[in-house]
Coordinates of C-alpha atoms in Angstrom, one line a residue:
X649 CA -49.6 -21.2 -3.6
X650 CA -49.6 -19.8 -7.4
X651 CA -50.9 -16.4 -6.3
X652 CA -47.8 -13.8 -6.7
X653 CA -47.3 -12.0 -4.1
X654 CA -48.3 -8.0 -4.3
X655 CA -46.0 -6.9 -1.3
X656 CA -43.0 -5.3 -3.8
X657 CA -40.7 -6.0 -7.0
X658 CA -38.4 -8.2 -4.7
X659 CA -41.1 -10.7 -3.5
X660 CA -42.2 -10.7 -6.5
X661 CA -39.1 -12.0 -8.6
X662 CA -38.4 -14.4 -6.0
X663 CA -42.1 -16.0 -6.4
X664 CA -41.1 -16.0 -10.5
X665 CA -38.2 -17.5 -10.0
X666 CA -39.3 -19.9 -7.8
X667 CA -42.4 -20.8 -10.0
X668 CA -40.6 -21.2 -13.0
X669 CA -38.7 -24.0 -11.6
X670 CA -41.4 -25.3 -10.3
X671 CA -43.2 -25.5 -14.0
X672 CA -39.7 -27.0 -15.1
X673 CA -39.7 -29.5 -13.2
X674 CA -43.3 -30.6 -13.7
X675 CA -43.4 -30.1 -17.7
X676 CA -40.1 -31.1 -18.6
X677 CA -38.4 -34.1 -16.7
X678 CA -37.0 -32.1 -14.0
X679 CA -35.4 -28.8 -15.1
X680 CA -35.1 -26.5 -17.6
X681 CA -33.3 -27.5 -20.8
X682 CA -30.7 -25.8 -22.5
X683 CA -31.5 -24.0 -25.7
X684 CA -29.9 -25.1 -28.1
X685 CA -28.5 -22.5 -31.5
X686 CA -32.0 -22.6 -33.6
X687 CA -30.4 -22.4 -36.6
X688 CA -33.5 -20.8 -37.9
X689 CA -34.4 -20.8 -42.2
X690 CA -37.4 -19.3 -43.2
X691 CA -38.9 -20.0 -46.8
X692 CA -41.2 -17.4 -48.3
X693 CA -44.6 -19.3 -48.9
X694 CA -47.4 -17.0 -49.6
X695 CA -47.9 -13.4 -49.8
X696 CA -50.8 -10.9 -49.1
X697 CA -50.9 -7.4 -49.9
X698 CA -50.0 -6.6 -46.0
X699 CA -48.0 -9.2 -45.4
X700 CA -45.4 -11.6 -46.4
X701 CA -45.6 -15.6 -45.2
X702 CA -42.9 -17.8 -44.6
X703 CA -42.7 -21.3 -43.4
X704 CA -39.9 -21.2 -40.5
X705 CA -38.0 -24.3 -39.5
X706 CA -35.7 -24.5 -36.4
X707 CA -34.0 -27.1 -33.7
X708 CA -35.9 -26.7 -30.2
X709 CA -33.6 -29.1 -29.1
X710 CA -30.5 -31.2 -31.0
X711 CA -33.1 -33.7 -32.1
X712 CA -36.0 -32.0 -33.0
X713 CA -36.8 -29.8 -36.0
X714 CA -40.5 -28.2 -35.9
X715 CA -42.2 -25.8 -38.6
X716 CA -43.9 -23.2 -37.6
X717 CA -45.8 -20.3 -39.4
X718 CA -44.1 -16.4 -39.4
X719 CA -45.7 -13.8 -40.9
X720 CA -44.0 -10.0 -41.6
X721 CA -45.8 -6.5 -42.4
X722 CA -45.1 -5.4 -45.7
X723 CA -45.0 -1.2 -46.1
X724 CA -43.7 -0.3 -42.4
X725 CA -40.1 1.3 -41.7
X726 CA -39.9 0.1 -38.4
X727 CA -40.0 -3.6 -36.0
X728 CA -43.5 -4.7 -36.2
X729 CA -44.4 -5.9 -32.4
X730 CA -44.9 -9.8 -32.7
X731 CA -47.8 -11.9 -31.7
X732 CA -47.2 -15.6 -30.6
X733 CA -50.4 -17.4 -31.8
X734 CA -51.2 -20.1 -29.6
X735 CA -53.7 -23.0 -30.2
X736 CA -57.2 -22.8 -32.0
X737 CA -55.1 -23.0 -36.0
X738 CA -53.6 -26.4 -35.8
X739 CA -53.2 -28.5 -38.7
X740 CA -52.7 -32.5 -38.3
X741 CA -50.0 -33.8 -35.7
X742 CA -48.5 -30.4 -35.4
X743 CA -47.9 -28.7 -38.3
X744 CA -49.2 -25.1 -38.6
X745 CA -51.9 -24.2 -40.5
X746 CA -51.5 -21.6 -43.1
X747 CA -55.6 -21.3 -43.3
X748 CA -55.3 -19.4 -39.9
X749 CA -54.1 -16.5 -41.8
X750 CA -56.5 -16.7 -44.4
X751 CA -60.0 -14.2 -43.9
X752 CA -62.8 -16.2 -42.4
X753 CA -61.3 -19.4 -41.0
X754 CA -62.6 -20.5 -38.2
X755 CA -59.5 -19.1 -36.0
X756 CA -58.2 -16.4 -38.5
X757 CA -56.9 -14.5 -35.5
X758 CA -53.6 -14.9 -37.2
X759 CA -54.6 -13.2 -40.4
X760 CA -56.5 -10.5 -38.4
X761 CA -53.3 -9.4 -36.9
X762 CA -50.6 -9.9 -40.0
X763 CA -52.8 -7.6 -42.0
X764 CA -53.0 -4.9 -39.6
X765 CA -48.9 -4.9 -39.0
X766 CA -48.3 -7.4 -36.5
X767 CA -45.4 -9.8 -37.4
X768 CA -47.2 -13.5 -35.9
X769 CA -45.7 -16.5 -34.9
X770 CA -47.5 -19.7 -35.5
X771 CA -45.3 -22.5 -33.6
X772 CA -46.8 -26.2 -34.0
X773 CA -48.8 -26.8 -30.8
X774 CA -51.2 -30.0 -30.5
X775 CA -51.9 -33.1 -32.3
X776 CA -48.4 -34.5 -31.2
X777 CA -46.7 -37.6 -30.6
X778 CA -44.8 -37.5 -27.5
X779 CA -40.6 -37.3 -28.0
X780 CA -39.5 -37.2 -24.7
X781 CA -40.9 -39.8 -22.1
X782 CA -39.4 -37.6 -19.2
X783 CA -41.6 -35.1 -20.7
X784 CA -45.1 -33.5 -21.0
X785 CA -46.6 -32.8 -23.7
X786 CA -47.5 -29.6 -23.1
X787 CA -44.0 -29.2 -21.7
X788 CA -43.1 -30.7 -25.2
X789 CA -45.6 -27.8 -26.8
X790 CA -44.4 -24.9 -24.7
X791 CA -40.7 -25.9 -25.3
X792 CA -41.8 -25.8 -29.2
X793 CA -42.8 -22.1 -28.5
X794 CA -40.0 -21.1 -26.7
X795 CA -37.5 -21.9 -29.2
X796 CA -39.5 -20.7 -32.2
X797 CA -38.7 -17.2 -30.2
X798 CA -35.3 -17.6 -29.7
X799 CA -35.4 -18.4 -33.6
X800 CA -36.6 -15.0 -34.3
X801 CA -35.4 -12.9 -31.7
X802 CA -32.6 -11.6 -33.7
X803 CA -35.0 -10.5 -36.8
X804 CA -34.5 -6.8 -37.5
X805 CA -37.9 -6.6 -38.6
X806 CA -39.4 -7.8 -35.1
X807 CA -39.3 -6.0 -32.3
X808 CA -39.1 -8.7 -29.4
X809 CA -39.8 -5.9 -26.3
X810 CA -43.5 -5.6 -28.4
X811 CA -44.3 -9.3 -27.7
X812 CA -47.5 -11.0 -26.6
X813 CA -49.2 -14.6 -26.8
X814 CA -52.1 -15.8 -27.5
X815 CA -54.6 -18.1 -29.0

């Protein structure tokens, strides 16, 4: 039932669409939530000489501020494509973990890519406690992710149709 179908665009779409609500439902109490304005502030806390660090705070919903991790390309004149990094970096009960984007820690995936001119985003994932008892928490997690997008969608130095996950 989660195979999509290869019969054309249309079909396809319509099995998205359908599966999305699906995963709303089963992750987060029923349906999808609103977003809510971000209301995004980043603070500059380390530098490299590729890229620049900044911790980023935003709401993913009205009562719930996480931190996550953003890092930006120095030396390039145009949007860097962003990486979402996922999992495999996370520092106790969801913070993120600026070692990841530090050479040779044990997940530096997120240094890899920030020094080669990737902007990353390092949203709080794991080690959580539960907000929501209507929730998941890897509703909770996902969520998290989603609206540390929406918080930097409108950067000028990202360029949001270059965007991939992982981790």
């Amino acid at each position: 039932a989660s195979r999509f179908p290869d019969a054309s665009a249309e079909a396809f779409a319509e099995w998205q669409d359908q599966t999305r609500t699906k995963l709303w439902a089963w992750l987060m109490g029923g349906g999808r939530p609103e977003p809510v304005d971000p209301a995004p502030a980043c603070e500059k806390v380390d530098e490299t000489d590729a890229f620049d660090l900044y911790q980023l705070t935003y709401r993913a919903r009205t009562d719930r501020t996480p931190s996550a991790l953003l890092s930006l390309p120095k030396g390039i004149d145009h949007p860097a494509p962003l990486i979402l990094a996922l999992h495999g970096h996370e520092a106790a009960w969801g913070g993120a973990d600026p070692g990841a984007f530090t050479p040779g820690h044990n997940d530096d995936f997120c240094h890899h890519f920030a020094s080669r001119g990737y902007a990353v985003l390092q949203p709080p994932t794991l080690d959580h406690t539960l907000q929501d008892p209507d929730w998941t928490l890897l509703g909770e997690w996902s969520w998290d992710a989603i609206a540390a997008l929406y918080a930097v969608e409108d950067r000028p130095e990202i360029d949001m149709g270059r965007a991939a996950a992982m981790g």
